[in-house]
Coordinates of N, CA and C in Angstrom, one line a residue:
Q1 N -36.0 -48.0 78.9 CA -34.9 -47.3 79.1 C -34.7 -46.5 77.8
V2 N -34.3 -45.2 78.2 CA -34.0 -44.0 77.0 C -32.8 -44.7 76.6
Q3 N -32.8 -44.3 75.1 CA -31.8 -44.8 74.3 C -31.2 -43.1 73.9
L4 N -29.8 -43.0 74.3 CA -29.3 -41.7 73.8 C -28.0 -41.7 72.6
V5 N -28.1 -40.7 71.9 CA -27.1 -40.7 70.9 C -26.5 -39.3 70.4
E6 N -25.3 -39.1 70.9 CA -24.7 -37.7 70.7 C -24.3 -37.4 69.5
S7 N -24.1 -36.2 68.9 CA -23.6 -35.5 67.8 C -23.0 -34.0 67.9
G8 N -22.4 -33.9 66.9 CA -21.8 -32.4 66.7 C -20.3 -32.2 67.1
G9 N -19.8 -33.4 67.5 CA -18.3 -33.1 68.0 C -17.6 -33.0 66.7
G10 N -16.2 -32.5 67.1 CA -15.4 -32.4 66.0 C -14.1 -31.4 66.4
L11 N -13.4 -30.9 65.5 CA -12.2 -30.3 65.6 C -12.5 -28.7 65.6
V12 N -11.9 -28.0 66.6 CA -12.2 -26.6 66.6 C -11.1 -26.1 67.1
Q13 N -10.7 -24.8 66.7 CA -9.5 -24.0 67.3 C -10.2 -23.4 68.6
A14 N -9.1 -23.2 69.5 CA -9.2 -22.3 70.7 C -10.1 -21.1 70.3
G15 N -10.8 -20.8 71.4 CA -11.6 -19.6 71.2 C -13.0 -19.8 70.2
G16 N -13.0 -20.8 69.5 CA -14.0 -21.5 68.8 C -15.2 -21.8 69.6
S17 N -16.4 -22.2 68.8 CA -17.6 -22.9 69.1 C -18.0 -24.1 68.6
L18 N -18.8 -24.9 69.6 CA -19.4 -26.1 69.0 C -20.8 -26.3 69.8
R19 N -21.8 -26.9 69.0 CA -23.0 -27.3 69.8 C -23.1 -28.7 69.5
L20 N -23.1 -29.4 70.7 CA -23.6 -30.7 70.6 C -25.0 -30.8 71.0
S21 N -25.2 -32.2 70.5 CA -26.6 -32.6 70.5 C -26.9 -34.0 71.0
C22 N -27.8 -34.3 71.6 CA -28.1 -35.7 72.2 C -29.5 -36.0 71.9
A23 N -29.8 -37.0 70.8 CA -31.2 -37.4 70.8 C -31.4 -38.7 71.5
A24 N -32.9 -38.4 72.1 CA -33.4 -39.4 73.0 C -34.3 -40.2 72.4
S25 N -34.5 -41.5 72.3 CA -35.7 -42.1 72.2 C -36.7 -42.3 73.2
G26 N -37.8 -42.7 72.7 CA -39.1 -42.7 73.5 C -40.1 -41.6 73.7
R27 N -41.1 -41.7 74.3 CA -42.1 -40.7 74.5 C -42.1 -40.1 75.7
T28 N -41.3 -40.1 76.6 CA -41.2 -39.9 78.2 C -40.0 -38.8 78.4
F29 N -39.3 -38.4 77.1 CA -38.1 -37.5 77.4 C -38.2 -36.5 78.4
S30 N -39.5 -35.7 78.1 CA -39.8 -34.5 79.1 C -39.8 -35.0 80.7
S31 N -39.6 -36.1 81.1 CA -39.7 -36.9 82.5 C -38.1 -36.9 82.8
Y32 N -37.2 -36.8 82.0 CA -36.0 -37.3 82.4 C -35.0 -36.0 82.8
A33 N -34.4 -35.9 83.7 CA -33.4 -35.0 84.1 C -32.0 -35.4 83.3
M34 N -31.6 -34.5 82.8 CA -30.5 -34.9 81.7 C -29.0 -34.1 82.0
G35 N -28.2 -34.9 81.8 CA -26.6 -34.3 81.9 C -25.7 -34.4 80.9
W36 N -24.7 -33.7 80.7 CA -23.4 -33.6 80.0 C -22.2 -34.0 80.8
F37 N -21.5 -35.0 80.5 CA -20.1 -35.1 81.3 C -19.2 -35.3 80.2
R38 N -17.8 -35.1 80.5 CA -16.6 -35.3 79.3 C -15.6 -36.3 80.1
Q39 N -14.8 -36.8 79.3 CA -13.5 -37.7 79.7 C -12.4 -37.7 78.8
A40 N -11.4 -37.2 79.5 CA -10.1 -36.9 78.6 C -9.6 -38.2 78.9
P41 N -8.3 -38.5 78.0 CA -7.5 -39.7 78.3 C -6.7 -39.6 79.5
G42 N -7.1 -40.8 80.3 CA -6.2 -41.0 81.5 C -6.8 -40.4 82.6
K43 N -8.2 -39.6 82.4 CA -8.7 -38.9 83.5 C -10.0 -39.6 83.6
E44 N -10.7 -39.1 84.8 CA -12.0 -39.6 85.3 C -12.8 -38.7 84.5
R45 N -14.3 -39.3 84.6 CA -15.4 -38.9 83.8 C -15.7 -37.7 84.8
E46 N -16.1 -36.2 84.0 CA -16.3 -35.2 84.8 C -17.4 -34.5 84.2
F47 N -18.3 -33.9 85.5 CA -19.3 -33.4 85.0 C -19.2 -32.0 84.5
V48 N -20.3 -31.6 83.4 CA -20.2 -30.5 82.8 C -21.3 -29.5 83.0
A49 N -22.5 -30.4 82.8 CA -23.7 -29.4 83.0 C -24.8 -30.4 83.3
A50 N -26.2 -29.8 83.9 CA -27.0 -30.7 84.0 C -28.4 -29.8 83.8
I51 N -29.4 -30.3 83.7 CA -30.8 -29.7 83.4 C -31.9 -30.6 84.1
S52 N -32.4 -30.1 84.7 CA -34.0 -30.6 85.2 C -35.0 -31.1 84.3
R53 N -36.0 -32.0 84.2 CA -37.0 -32.3 83.4 C -37.8 -30.6 83.2
I54 N -38.2 -30.5 82.1 CA -38.8 -29.1 81.8 C -37.8 -27.9 81.8
G55 N -36.5 -28.2 82.0 CA -35.5 -27.0 82.4 C -35.7 -26.1 83.3
G56 N -36.5 -26.7 84.6 CA -36.5 -25.7 85.8 C -35.2 -25.6 86.5
S57 N -34.2 -26.5 86.3 CA -33.0 -25.8 87.2 C -31.8 -26.5 86.2
L58 N -31.0 -25.5 86.2 CA -29.6 -25.8 85.7 C -28.3 -25.6 86.3
Y59 N -27.5 -26.4 85.9 CA -26.4 -26.7 87.1 C -25.0 -26.8 86.1
Y60 N -23.9 -26.0 86.4 CA -22.8 -26.1 85.6 C -21.5 -26.5 86.5
G61 N -20.4 -27.1 85.7 CA -19.2 -27.4 86.2 C -18.4 -26.2 86.5
D62 N -17.6 -26.0 87.3 CA -16.8 -24.7 87.5 C -16.0 -24.5 86.3
S63 N -15.5 -25.3 85.6 CA -14.5 -25.1 84.5 C -15.2 -24.4 83.2
V64 N -16.6 -24.7 83.2 CA -17.2 -24.4 82.2 C -18.1 -23.4 82.2
K65 N -18.4 -22.7 83.6 CA -19.3 -21.8 83.9 C -19.1 -20.6 82.7
G66 N -20.2 -19.8 82.3 CA -20.0 -18.7 81.7 C -19.8 -19.2 80.1
R67 N -19.2 -20.4 79.9 CA -18.9 -20.5 78.3 C -19.9 -21.3 78.0
F68 N -19.9 -22.5 78.7 CA -21.2 -23.5 78.1 C -22.5 -23.1 78.5
T69 N -23.5 -23.7 77.9 CA -25.0 -23.6 78.0 C -25.7 -24.7 77.6
I70 N -26.5 -25.2 78.7 CA -27.3 -26.3 78.6 C -28.7 -26.1 78.4
S71 N -29.3 -26.8 77.2 CA -30.6 -26.5 77.0 C -31.3 -27.9 76.6
R72 N -32.5 -27.8 76.5 CA -33.3 -29.2 75.9 C -34.6 -28.8 75.0
D73 N -35.0 -29.4 74.1 CA -36.0 -29.4 73.4 C -37.1 -30.6 73.6
D74 N -38.0 -30.6 74.3 CA -38.7 -31.7 74.8 C -39.7 -32.1 73.7
G75 N -40.0 -31.1 72.8 CA -40.7 -31.6 71.6 C -40.1 -32.2 70.6
K76 N -39.0 -32.1 70.6 CA -38.0 -32.8 69.5 C -37.0 -34.1 70.2
N77 N -37.3 -34.0 71.6 CA -36.6 -35.1 72.2 C -34.9 -34.8 72.3
L78 N -34.4 -33.8 72.0 CA -33.3 -33.4 71.9 C -32.5 -32.3 73.3
L79 N -31.2 -32.8 73.6 CA -30.6 -32.3 74.5 C -29.5 -31.3 73.7
Y80 N -29.1 -30.3 74.3 CA -28.1 -29.6 73.6 C -27.2 -29.0 74.5
L81 N -25.8 -28.9 74.1 CA -24.5 -28.3 74.7 C -24.1 -27.4 73.8
Q82 N -24.4 -26.0 74.4 CA -23.5 -24.7 73.4 C -22.3 -24.5 74.1
M83 N -21.2 -24.6 73.3 CA -19.8 -24.6 73.9 C -19.1 -23.4 73.3
N84 N -18.7 -22.3 73.7 CA -18.1 -21.1 73.4 C -16.7 -21.0 74.0
N85 N -16.1 -20.0 73.5 CA -14.7 -19.8 74.0 C -14.0 -20.8 74.5
L86 N -13.9 -21.9 73.4 CA -13.3 -23.3 73.7 C -11.8 -23.3 73.9
K87 N -11.4 -24.2 74.8 CA -10.2 -24.1 75.5 C -9.3 -25.6 74.8
P88 N -8.2 -25.8 74.8 CA -7.6 -26.9 74.6 C -8.1 -27.8 75.7
E89 N -8.0 -27.7 76.7 CA -8.4 -28.4 78.0 C -9.7 -28.9 78.1
D90 N -10.5 -28.3 77.3 CA -11.9 -28.8 77.0 C -11.9 -30.1 76.1
T91 N -10.6 -30.5 75.6 CA -10.7 -31.7 74.6 C -11.1 -32.9 75.6
A92 N -12.1 -33.7 74.9 CA -12.5 -35.0 75.8 C -13.6 -35.7 74.8
V93 N -13.9 -36.9 75.2 CA -15.1 -37.3 74.7 C -16.4 -36.8 75.5
Y94 N -17.5 -36.3 75.0 CA -18.3 -35.7 75.7 C -19.6 -36.9 75.7
Y95 N -20.2 -37.0 76.8 CA -21.3 -37.9 77.0 C -22.6 -37.4 77.6
C96 N -23.9 -37.7 76.9 CA -25.0 -37.3 77.4 C -25.5 -38.3 78.3
A97 N -26.5 -38.3 79.6 CA -27.0 -39.0 80.5 C -28.2 -38.5 80.8
A98 N -29.0 -39.5 81.0 CA -30.4 -39.4 81.6 C -30.9 -40.0 82.8
R99 N -31.7 -39.5 83.5 CA -32.3 -40.0 85.0 C -33.5 -39.8 84.9
W100 N -34.6 -40.8 85.1 CA -35.6 -40.6 85.2 C -36.1 -40.0 86.4
A101 N -36.7 -39.0 86.2 CA -37.0 -38.1 87.5 C -38.3 -37.1 87.2
P102 N -39.5 -37.8 87.3 CA -40.7 -37.3 87.0 C -41.3 -36.5 88.0
G103 N -40.6 -36.8 89.0 CA -41.5 -35.7 90.3 C -40.6 -34.6 90.9
T104 N -39.6 -34.1 90.2 CA -38.8 -33.4 90.7 C -38.1 -32.5 89.6
L105 N -37.6 -31.4 89.9 CA -37.1 -30.2 89.2 C -35.7 -30.3 89.6
R106 N -35.3 -31.1 90.1 CA -33.7 -31.3 90.5 C -32.8 -31.5 89.5
A107 N -31.7 -30.9 89.3 CA -30.5 -31.4 88.3 C -29.5 -32.3 89.1
Y108 N -28.8 -33.2 88.4 CA -27.8 -33.8 88.8 C -26.4 -33.7 88.5
S109 N -25.4 -34.0 89.3 CA -23.9 -33.5 88.8 C -23.2 -34.8 88.9
K110 N -23.7 -36.0 89.6 CA -22.7 -37.1 89.8 C -23.3 -38.3 88.4
T111 N -22.1 -39.1 88.1 CA -22.0 -40.0 87.2 C -23.2 -41.0 87.9
E112 N -23.0 -41.3 89.1 CA -24.0 -42.3 89.6 C -25.3 -41.9 89.8
D113 N -25.6 -40.5 89.5 CA -26.9 -40.1 89.5 C -27.9 -40.8 88.1
Y114 N -26.9 -41.1 87.2 CA -27.8 -41.4 85.9 C -27.7 -43.0 85.4
A115 N -28.7 -43.4 84.9 CA -28.8 -44.9 84.5 C -28.5 -45.3 82.9
S116 N -28.8 -44.2 82.3 CA -28.7 -44.2 80.7 C -27.7 -43.3 80.2
W117 N -26.7 -43.8 79.2 CA -25.6 -42.9 78.8 C -25.4 -43.1 77.1
G118 N -25.1 -42.1 76.6 CA -24.8 -42.4 75.1 C -23.6 -42.7 74.9
Q119 N -23.2 -42.9 73.6 CA -21.7 -43.4 73.4 C -20.8 -42.6 73.3
G120 N -20.9 -41.3 73.3 CA -20.1 -40.3 73.2 C -19.8 -39.6 71.9
T121 N -19.3 -38.3 71.9 CA -18.9 -37.8 70.8 C -17.4 -37.0 71.1
Q122 N -16.5 -36.8 70.1 CA -15.1 -36.4 70.7 C -14.9 -35.0 70.3
V123 N -14.4 -34.0 70.9 CA -14.3 -33.0 71.0 C -12.9 -32.6 71.0
T124 N -12.3 -31.8 70.2 CA -10.8 -31.7 70.0 C -10.7 -30.1 70.0
V125 N -9.8 -29.4 71.1 CA -9.6 -28.2 70.7 C -8.2 -27.7 70.5
S126 N -7.9 -27.4 69.3 CA -6.3 -27.1 69.1 C -6.1 -25.7 69.6
S127 N -4.8 -25.4 69.9 CA -4.3 -24.3 70.4 C -3.6 -23.4 69.5

């Protein structure tokens, strides 16, 4: 099972940018479909973005389309989330997730699609 560690969160003003990273353990990272989710206090975990293995498919939640970009570097076992034009409503704990998917270029948007999760990184956007 892959181990995931997020980093890059912090406090930023509205309109600013942050880049989150997710470091994955193991030698088979390229065979995992990956995703980013977020959870604000008192709310359910929300889909943010997903990427298939080798980056063949990308998928974004409606609230972040045009502002966030998901990418991966399989050589470094890293997943990224570039977040631009941040809004106060983007404030949440952000989690990366992994699903073993060696035979497909599908990206997944549901929490139940993923078996492995990181501990999360806090993103706070001030108005």
